[in-house]
Amino acid sequence: MKRVLRDNGLGIAFGLLFLAALVGQAIAGNADYNDHQTASGGQSASLGEYVTSSSFAVDVAENWQSEYLQFTLYIFATVWLVQRGSPESKTTDRIGGETDEQQQLGRHTTPDSPPWARAGGLRTAVFSNSLGLVMGALFVLSWLAQSVAGVVVRNAELLGRHQAPVSWLEYLGSADFWNRTLQNWQSEFLAIGSMVVLSIYLRQRGSPESKPVGAPHVTTDESG
């Protein structure tokens, strides 16, 4: 058990942090929701009712979709774009999909390589892009979840003001949807751009997200 925890500590730690934050968001969100309901003369909701509501779903999904968008764009952008001196970037001589030898494909595989890396054809093509494809699919699914839950919440607000509800397509073009969406996107782009640039000049000893402490600022694609 100790070895399992040691070998998977990063994934386990962030999984637990995710669950703790999600529970905290549910509790705080339920309290905030009930405050608004009380102020407007509406009916309060139990924690169980709140976490199964569109109000909770839209808040969760709008954050998930921005995170998956960030990683999807970064995965594909770093194939072709580089940043000299950043450990988050490839070197300038590796721009593009790289050679089979660099990627350990086909006859360049090792005995421990995944079977689809040596299979060739469609299977290798799919496996070669599987990370970006899955991240992209998760973004689309969470974006759809946000839009569906969002239109339910929006229509509840409109009906409460005795206004006509909107369709899903109308909601996609609304200021409410894009305000929710873009306020998350801009923060994600700022965060990842800051990481790329700051890691050129700043260090964190022992972290693979940083260059070695003594590495020159111009050193690219090297982790400490």
PDB file of C-alpha atoms in Angstrom:
ATOM      1  CA  MET A   1       0.000   0.000   0.000  1.00  0.00           C
ATOM      2  CA  LYS A   2       2.814   2.410   0.841  1.00  0.00           C
ATOM      3  CA  ARG A   3       4.367   1.803  -2.570  1.00  0.00           C
ATOM      4  CA  VAL A   4       1.032   2.403  -4.314  1.00  0.00           C
ATOM      5  CA  LEU A   5       0.605   5.690  -2.449  1.00  0.00           C
ATOM      6  CA  ARG A   6       4.188   6.722  -3.216  1.00  0.00           C
ATOM      7  CA  ASP A   7       4.006   5.817  -6.913  1.00  0.00           C
ATOM      8  CA  ASN A   8       0.626   7.500  -7.396  1.00  0.00           C
ATOM      9  CA  GLY A   9       0.913  10.312  -4.864  1.00  0.00           C
ATOM     10  CA  LEU A  10       0.415  13.174  -7.313  1.00  0.00           C
ATOM     11  CA  GLY A  11      -2.768  11.763  -8.828  1.00  0.00           C
ATOM     12  CA  ILE A  12      -4.186  10.710  -5.459  1.00  0.00           C
ATOM     13  CA  ALA A  13      -3.402  14.063  -3.822  1.00  0.00           C
ATOM     14  CA  PHE A  14      -5.050  16.107  -6.556  1.00  0.00           C
ATOM     15  CA  GLY A  15      -7.978  13.700  -6.717  1.00  0.00           C
ATOM     16  CA  LEU A  16      -8.603  14.212  -3.002  1.00  0.00           C
ATOM     17  CA  LEU A  17      -8.157  17.972  -3.331  1.00  0.00           C
ATOM     18  CA  PHE A  18     -10.668  17.976  -6.185  1.00  0.00           C
ATOM     19  CA  LEU A  19     -13.249  16.067  -4.127  1.00  0.00           C
ATOM     20  CA  ALA A  20     -12.698  18.293  -1.094  1.00  0.00           C
ATOM     21  CA  ALA A  21     -13.083  21.446  -3.201  1.00  0.00           C
ATOM     22  CA  LEU A  22     -16.188  20.060  -4.925  1.00  0.00           C
ATOM     23  CA  VAL A  23     -17.811  19.254  -1.577  1.00  0.00           C
ATOM     24  CA  GLY A  24     -16.859  22.707  -0.284  1.00  0.00           C
ATOM     25  CA  GLN A  25     -18.311  24.341  -3.375  1.00  0.00           C
ATOM     26  CA  ALA A  26     -21.554  22.377  -2.932  1.00  0.00           C
ATOM     27  CA  ILE A  27     -21.923  23.446   0.701  1.00  0.00           C
ATOM     28  CA  ALA A  28     -21.025  27.102   0.085  1.00  0.00           C
ATOM     29  CA  GLY A  29     -23.064  27.216  -3.124  1.00  0.00           C
ATOM     30  CA  ASN A  30     -26.102  25.773  -1.361  1.00  0.00           C
ATOM     31  CA  ALA A  31     -25.860  28.399   1.374  1.00  0.00           C
ATOM     32  CA  ASP A  32     -25.493  31.202  -1.180  1.00  0.00           C
ATOM     33  CA  TYR A  33     -28.375  29.840  -3.256  1.00  0.00           C
ATOM     34  CA  ASN A  34     -30.642  29.714  -0.203  1.00  0.00           C
ATOM     35  CA  ASP A  35     -29.670  33.279   0.756  1.00  0.00           C
ATOM     36  CA  HIS A  36     -30.772  34.483  -2.681  1.00  0.00           C
ATOM     37  CA  GLN A  37     -33.964  32.430  -2.497  1.00  0.00           C
ATOM     38  CA  THR A  38     -34.830  33.840   0.905  1.00  0.00           C
ATOM     39  CA  ALA A  39     -34.159  37.402  -0.241  1.00  0.00           C
ATOM     40  CA  SER A  40     -36.403  36.981  -3.280  1.00  0.00           C
ATOM     41  CA  GLY A  41     -39.149  35.112  -1.431  1.00  0.00           C
ATOM     42  CA  GLY A  42     -38.299  31.795  -3.066  1.00  0.00           C
ATOM     43  CA  GLN A  43     -38.057  28.298  -1.618  1.00  0.00           C
ATOM     44  CA  SER A  44     -34.826  27.066  -0.051  1.00  0.00           C
ATOM     45  CA  ALA A  45     -33.203  23.835  -1.239  1.00  0.00           C
ATOM     46  CA  SER A  46     -31.567  21.031   0.709  1.00  0.00           C
ATOM     47  CA  LEU A  47     -27.983  20.119  -0.075  1.00  0.00           C
ATOM     48  CA  GLY A  48     -29.155  17.069  -2.024  1.00  0.00           C
ATOM     49  CA  GLU A  49     -31.611  19.135  -4.032  1.00  0.00           C
ATOM     50  CA  TYR A  50     -28.955  21.762  -4.750  1.00  0.00           C
ATOM     51  CA  VAL A  51     -26.237  19.379  -6.011  1.00  0.00           C
ATOM     52  CA  THR A  52     -28.717  17.840  -8.458  1.00  0.00           C
ATOM     53  CA  SER A  53     -29.917  21.227  -9.676  1.00  0.00           C
ATOM     54  CA  SER A  54     -28.994  23.113 -12.840  1.00  0.00           C
ATOM     55  CA  SER A  55     -27.611  25.943 -10.699  1.00  0.00           C
ATOM     56  CA  PHE A  56     -24.898  23.684  -9.293  1.00  0.00           C
ATOM     57  CA  ALA A  57     -24.313  21.920 -12.621  1.00  0.00           C
ATOM     58  CA  VAL A  58     -23.721  25.125 -14.571  1.00  0.00           C
ATOM     59  CA  ASP A  59     -21.223  26.443 -12.005  1.00  0.00           C
ATOM     60  CA  VAL A  60     -19.253  23.178 -12.078  1.00  0.00           C
ATOM     61  CA  ALA A  61     -19.387  22.673 -15.845  1.00  0.00           C
ATOM     62  CA  GLU A  62     -18.318  26.211 -16.724  1.00  0.00           C
ATOM     63  CA  ASN A  63     -15.104  25.700 -14.758  1.00  0.00           C
ATOM     64  CA  TRP A  64     -14.455  22.238 -16.158  1.00  0.00           C
ATOM     65  CA  GLN A  65     -14.837  23.325 -19.770  1.00  0.00           C
ATOM     66  CA  SER A  66     -12.362  26.176 -19.364  1.00  0.00           C
ATOM     67  CA  GLU A  67      -9.791  23.849 -17.806  1.00  0.00           C
ATOM     68  CA  TYR A  68     -10.118  21.263 -20.564  1.00  0.00           C
ATOM     69  CA  LEU A  69     -10.002  23.991 -23.207  1.00  0.00           C
ATOM     70  CA  GLN A  70      -6.766  25.267 -21.680  1.00  0.00           C
ATOM     71  CA  PHE A  71      -5.067  21.886 -21.826  1.00  0.00           C
ATOM     72  CA  THR A  72      -6.459  20.990 -25.248  1.00  0.00           C
ATOM     73  CA  LEU A  73      -5.123  24.206 -26.774  1.00  0.00           C
ATOM     74  CA  TYR A  74      -1.801  23.865 -24.978  1.00  0.00           C
ATOM     75  CA  ILE A  75      -1.337  20.251 -26.083  1.00  0.00           C
ATOM     76  CA  PHE A  76      -1.857  21.146 -29.750  1.00  0.00           C
ATOM     77  CA  ALA A  77      -0.178  24.573 -29.643  1.00  0.00           C
ATOM     78  CA  THR A  78       3.061  23.158 -28.222  1.00  0.00           C
ATOM     79  CA  VAL A  79       3.398  20.861 -31.246  1.00  0.00           C
ATOM     80  CA  TRP A  80       4.070  23.889 -33.463  1.00  0.00           C
ATOM     81  CA  LEU A  81       4.795  26.841 -31.174  1.00  0.00           C
ATOM     82  CA  VAL A  82       7.893  27.195 -28.995  1.00  0.00           C
ATOM     83  CA  GLN A  83       9.120  29.565 -26.301  1.00  0.00           C
ATOM     84  CA  ARG A  84      12.880  29.882 -26.079  1.00  0.00           C
ATOM     85  CA  GLY A  85      14.109  29.310 -22.537  1.00  0.00           C
ATOM     86  CA  SER A  86      10.931  27.731 -21.176  1.00  0.00           C
ATOM     87  CA  PRO A  87      10.836  24.161 -19.793  1.00  0.00           C
ATOM     88  CA  GLU A  88       7.201  24.106 -20.976  1.00  0.00           C
ATOM     89  CA  SER A  89       8.361  24.310 -24.614  1.00  0.00           C
ATOM     90  CA  LYS A  90      10.208  22.096 -27.058  1.00  0.00           C
ATOM     91  CA  THR A  91      13.447  23.279 -28.617  1.00  0.00           C
ATOM     92  CA  THR A  92      13.258  25.056 -31.966  1.00  0.00           C
ATOM     93  CA  ASP A  93      14.703  22.069 -33.841  1.00  0.00           C
ATOM     94  CA  ARG A  94      11.752  19.875 -32.815  1.00  0.00           C
ATOM     95  CA  ILE A  95       8.869  21.995 -34.120  1.00  0.00           C
ATOM     96  CA  GLY A  96       6.106  19.833 -35.584  1.00  0.00           C
ATOM     97  CA  GLY A  97       5.146  16.186 -35.136  1.00  0.00           C
ATOM     98  CA  GLU A  98       8.810  15.039 -34.989  1.00  0.00           C
ATOM     99  CA  THR A  99      10.297  11.892 -36.545  1.00  0.00           C
ATOM    100  CA  ASP A 100       9.320   8.304 -35.769  1.00  0.00           C
ATOM    101  CA  GLU A 101      12.698   7.875 -34.109  1.00  0.00           C
ATOM    102  CA  GLN A 102      12.147  10.855 -31.805  1.00  0.00           C
ATOM    103  CA  GLN A 103       8.668   9.597 -30.958  1.00  0.00           C
ATOM    104  CA  GLN A 104       9.754   5.945 -30.602  1.00  0.00           C
ATOM    105  CA  LEU A 105       7.298   4.664 -33.214  1.00  0.00           C
ATOM    106  CA  GLY A 106       7.333   1.612 -35.449  1.00  0.00           C
ATOM    107  CA  ARG A 107      10.776   0.008 -35.601  1.00  0.00           C
ATOM    108  CA  HIS A 108      12.015   2.523 -33.059  1.00  0.00           C
ATOM    109  CA  THR A 109       9.782   1.186 -30.280  1.00  0.00           C
ATOM    110  CA  THR A 110      11.161  -0.553 -27.210  1.00  0.00           C
ATOM    111  CA  PRO A 111       9.918  -3.775 -25.560  1.00  0.00           C
ATOM    112  CA  ASP A 112       8.001  -1.653 -23.046  1.00  0.00           C
ATOM    113  CA  SER A 113       6.354   0.602 -25.653  1.00  0.00           C
ATOM    114  CA  PRO A 114       2.526   0.551 -25.851  1.00  0.00           C
ATOM    115  CA  PRO A 115       1.307  -1.985 -28.476  1.00  0.00           C
ATOM    116  CA  TRP A 116      -0.447   0.687 -30.539  1.00  0.00           C
ATOM    117  CA  ALA A 117       2.839   2.601 -30.888  1.00  0.00           C
ATOM    118  CA  ARG A 118       4.240  -0.239 -32.986  1.00  0.00           C
ATOM    119  CA  ALA A 119       0.995  -1.376 -34.676  1.00  0.00           C
ATOM    120  CA  GLY A 120       1.119   1.158 -37.513  1.00  0.00           C
ATOM    121  CA  GLY A 121      -1.778   2.489 -39.572  1.00  0.00           C
ATOM    122  CA  LEU A 122      -4.927   3.911 -38.000  1.00  0.00           C
ATOM    123  CA  ARG A 123      -4.253   2.560 -34.522  1.00  0.00           C
ATOM    124  CA  THR A 124      -0.909   4.337 -34.261  1.00  0.00           C
ATOM    125  CA  ALA A 125      -2.372   7.510 -35.772  1.00  0.00           C
ATOM    126  CA  VAL A 126      -5.177   7.536 -33.193  1.00  0.00           C
ATOM    127  CA  PHE A 127      -2.844   6.709 -30.304  1.00  0.00           C
ATOM    128  CA  SER A 128      -0.414   9.404 -31.464  1.00  0.00           C
ATOM    129  CA  ASN A 129      -3.133  12.023 -30.969  1.00  0.00           C
ATOM    130  CA  SER A 130      -5.153  10.358 -28.201  1.00  0.00           C
ATOM    131  CA  LEU A 131      -4.312  12.834 -25.433  1.00  0.00           C
ATOM    132  CA  GLY A 132      -5.437  15.864 -27.433  1.00  0.00           C
ATOM    133  CA  LEU A 133      -8.514  14.062 -28.759  1.00  0.00           C
ATOM    134  CA  VAL A 134      -9.705  12.965 -25.314  1.00  0.00           C
ATOM    135  CA  MET A 135      -9.018  16.376 -23.768  1.00  0.00           C
ATOM    136  CA  GLY A 136     -10.888  18.001 -26.662  1.00  0.00           C
ATOM    137  CA  ALA A 137     -13.825  15.625 -26.237  1.00  0.00           C
ATOM    138  CA  LEU A 138     -13.972  16.376 -22.505  1.00  0.00           C
ATOM    139  CA  PHE A 139     -14.009  20.099 -23.315  1.00  0.00           C
ATOM    140  CA  VAL A 140     -16.896  19.688 -25.766  1.00  0.00           C
ATOM    141  CA  LEU A 141     -18.890  17.545 -23.327  1.00  0.00           C
ATOM    142  CA  SER A 142     -18.397  19.929 -20.413  1.00  0.00           C
ATOM    143  CA  TRP A 143     -19.188  22.915 -22.668  1.00  0.00           C
ATOM    144  CA  LEU A 144     -22.429  21.233 -23.725  1.00  0.00           C
ATOM    145  CA  ALA A 145     -23.252  20.456 -20.092  1.00  0.00           C
ATOM    146  CA  GLN A 146     -22.649  24.111 -19.199  1.00  0.00           C
ATOM    147  CA  SER A 147     -24.880  25.351 -22.017  1.00  0.00           C
ATOM    148  CA  VAL A 148     -27.734  22.946 -21.222  1.00  0.00           C
ATOM    149  CA  ALA A 149     -27.659  23.636 -17.477  1.00  0.00           C
ATOM    150  CA  GLY A 150     -27.165  27.336 -18.156  1.00  0.00           C
ATOM    151  CA  VAL A 151     -30.258  27.678 -20.320  1.00  0.00           C
ATOM    152  CA  VAL A 152     -32.349  25.964 -17.615  1.00  0.00           C
ATOM    153  CA  VAL A 153     -31.060  28.412 -14.990  1.00  0.00           C
ATOM    154  CA  ARG A 154     -31.545  31.380 -17.311  1.00  0.00           C
ATOM    155  CA  ASN A 155     -35.119  30.394 -18.152  1.00  0.00           C
ATOM    156  CA  ALA A 156     -35.943  29.967 -14.473  1.00  0.00           C
ATOM    157  CA  GLU A 157     -34.766  33.543 -13.913  1.00  0.00           C
ATOM    158  CA  LEU A 158     -36.780  34.822 -16.885  1.00  0.00           C
ATOM    159  CA  LEU A 159     -39.942  33.034 -15.796  1.00  0.00           C
ATOM    160  CA  GLY A 160     -39.483  34.445 -12.307  1.00  0.00           C
ATOM    161  CA  ARG A 161     -39.632  37.917 -13.897  1.00  0.00           C
ATOM    162  CA  HIS A 162     -42.599  36.881 -16.060  1.00  0.00           C
ATOM    163  CA  GLN A 163     -40.522  37.026 -19.244  1.00  0.00           C
ATOM    164  CA  ALA A 164     -40.522  34.578 -22.147  1.00  0.00           C
ATOM    165  CA  PRO A 165     -37.972  31.735 -21.938  1.00  0.00           C
ATOM    166  CA  VAL A 166     -35.218  31.376 -24.556  1.00  0.00           C
ATOM    167  CA  SER A 167     -34.227  28.385 -26.664  1.00  0.00           C
ATOM    168  CA  TRP A 168     -30.867  26.651 -26.326  1.00  0.00           C
ATOM    169  CA  LEU A 169     -29.571  28.299 -29.506  1.00  0.00           C
ATOM    170  CA  GLU A 170     -30.740  31.722 -28.330  1.00  0.00           C
ATOM    171  CA  TYR A 171     -28.957  31.158 -25.031  1.00  0.00           C
ATOM    172  CA  LEU A 172     -25.710  30.290 -26.856  1.00  0.00           C
ATOM    173  CA  GLY A 173     -25.753  33.762 -28.366  1.00  0.00           C
ATOM    174  CA  SER A 174     -26.675  35.520 -25.142  1.00  0.00           C
ATOM    175  CA  ALA A 175     -24.505  37.795 -23.024  1.00  0.00           C
ATOM    176  CA  ASP A 176     -25.152  35.592 -19.968  1.00  0.00           C
ATOM    177  CA  PHE A 177     -23.586  32.542 -21.637  1.00  0.00           C
ATOM    178  CA  TRP A 178     -20.547  34.361 -22.993  1.00  0.00           C
ATOM    179  CA  ASN A 179     -19.985  36.270 -19.767  1.00  0.00           C
ATOM    180  CA  ARG A 180     -19.868  32.961 -17.902  1.00  0.00           C
ATOM    181  CA  THR A 181     -17.603  31.456 -20.558  1.00  0.00           C
ATOM    182  CA  LEU A 182     -15.112  34.220 -21.259  1.00  0.00           C
ATOM    183  CA  GLN A 183     -14.484  35.124 -17.618  1.00  0.00           C
ATOM    184  CA  ASN A 184     -13.075  31.620 -17.218  1.00  0.00           C
ATOM    185  CA  TRP A 185     -11.221  31.477 -20.521  1.00  0.00           C
ATOM    186  CA  GLN A 186      -9.280  34.688 -19.946  1.00  0.00           C
ATOM    187  CA  SER A 187      -8.049  33.491 -16.559  1.00  0.00           C
ATOM    188  CA  GLU A 188      -6.898  30.162 -18.008  1.00  0.00           C
ATOM    189  CA  PHE A 189      -5.008  31.828 -20.869  1.00  0.00           C
ATOM    190  CA  LEU A 190      -3.371  34.256 -18.441  1.00  0.00           C
ATOM    191  CA  ALA A 191      -2.330  31.457 -16.077  1.00  0.00           C
ATOM    192  CA  ILE A 192      -0.764  29.223 -18.712  1.00  0.00           C
ATOM    193  CA  GLY A 193       0.913  32.136 -20.488  1.00  0.00           C
ATOM    194  CA  SER A 194       2.383  33.308 -17.180  1.00  0.00           C
ATOM    195  CA  MET A 195       3.689  29.811 -16.459  1.00  0.00           C
ATOM    196  CA  VAL A 196       5.402  29.606 -19.848  1.00  0.00           C
ATOM    197  CA  VAL A 197       7.122  32.993 -19.532  1.00  0.00           C
ATOM    198  CA  LEU A 198       7.906  33.051 -15.798  1.00  0.00           C
ATOM    199  CA  SER A 199       9.501  29.595 -15.964  1.00  0.00           C
ATOM    200  CA  ILE A 200      12.177  31.084 -18.252  1.00  0.00           C
ATOM    201  CA  TYR A 201      13.573  33.234 -15.451  1.00  0.00           C
ATOM    202  CA  LEU A 202      12.272  31.698 -12.212  1.00  0.00           C
ATOM    203  CA  ARG A 203      12.986  28.289 -10.640  1.00  0.00           C
ATOM    204  CA  GLN A 204      11.433  25.801  -8.242  1.00  0.00           C
ATOM    205  CA  ARG A 205      13.983  23.325  -6.984  1.00  0.00           C
ATOM    206  CA  GLY A 206      12.942  19.714  -7.541  1.00  0.00           C
ATOM    207  CA  SER A 207       9.905  20.441  -9.709  1.00  0.00           C
ATOM    208  CA  PRO A 208       9.649  18.987 -13.242  1.00  0.00           C
ATOM    209  CA  GLU A 209       7.741  22.153 -14.140  1.00  0.00           C
ATOM    210  CA  SER A 210      10.950  24.136 -13.598  1.00  0.00           C
ATOM    211  CA  LYS A 211      14.407  24.026 -15.093  1.00  0.00           C
ATOM    212  CA  PRO A 212      17.300  23.036 -12.810  1.00  0.00           C
ATOM    213  CA  VAL A 213      18.132  25.962 -10.528  1.00  0.00           C
ATOM    214  CA  GLY A 214      21.518  26.512 -12.142  1.00  0.00           C
ATOM    215  CA  ALA A 215      20.350  26.159 -15.754  1.00  0.00           C
ATOM    216  CA  PRO A 216      20.872  29.235 -17.974  1.00  0.00           C
ATOM    217  CA  HIS A 217      17.771  31.269 -18.775  1.00  0.00           C
ATOM    218  CA  VAL A 218      18.072  30.354 -22.471  1.00  0.00           C
ATOM    219  CA  THR A 219      17.872  26.606 -21.732  1.00  0.00           C
ATOM    220  CA  THR A 220      14.722  25.192 -23.311  1.00  0.00           C
ATOM    221  CA  ASP A 221      12.856  21.900 -22.777  1.00  0.00           C
ATOM    222  CA  GLU A 222      14.743  20.829 -19.679  1.00  0.00           C
ATOM    223  CA  SER A 223      13.204  19.906 -16.331  1.00  0.00           C
ATOM    224  CA  GLY A 224      14.778  20.040 -12.895  1.00  0.00           C
TER     225      GLY A 224
END
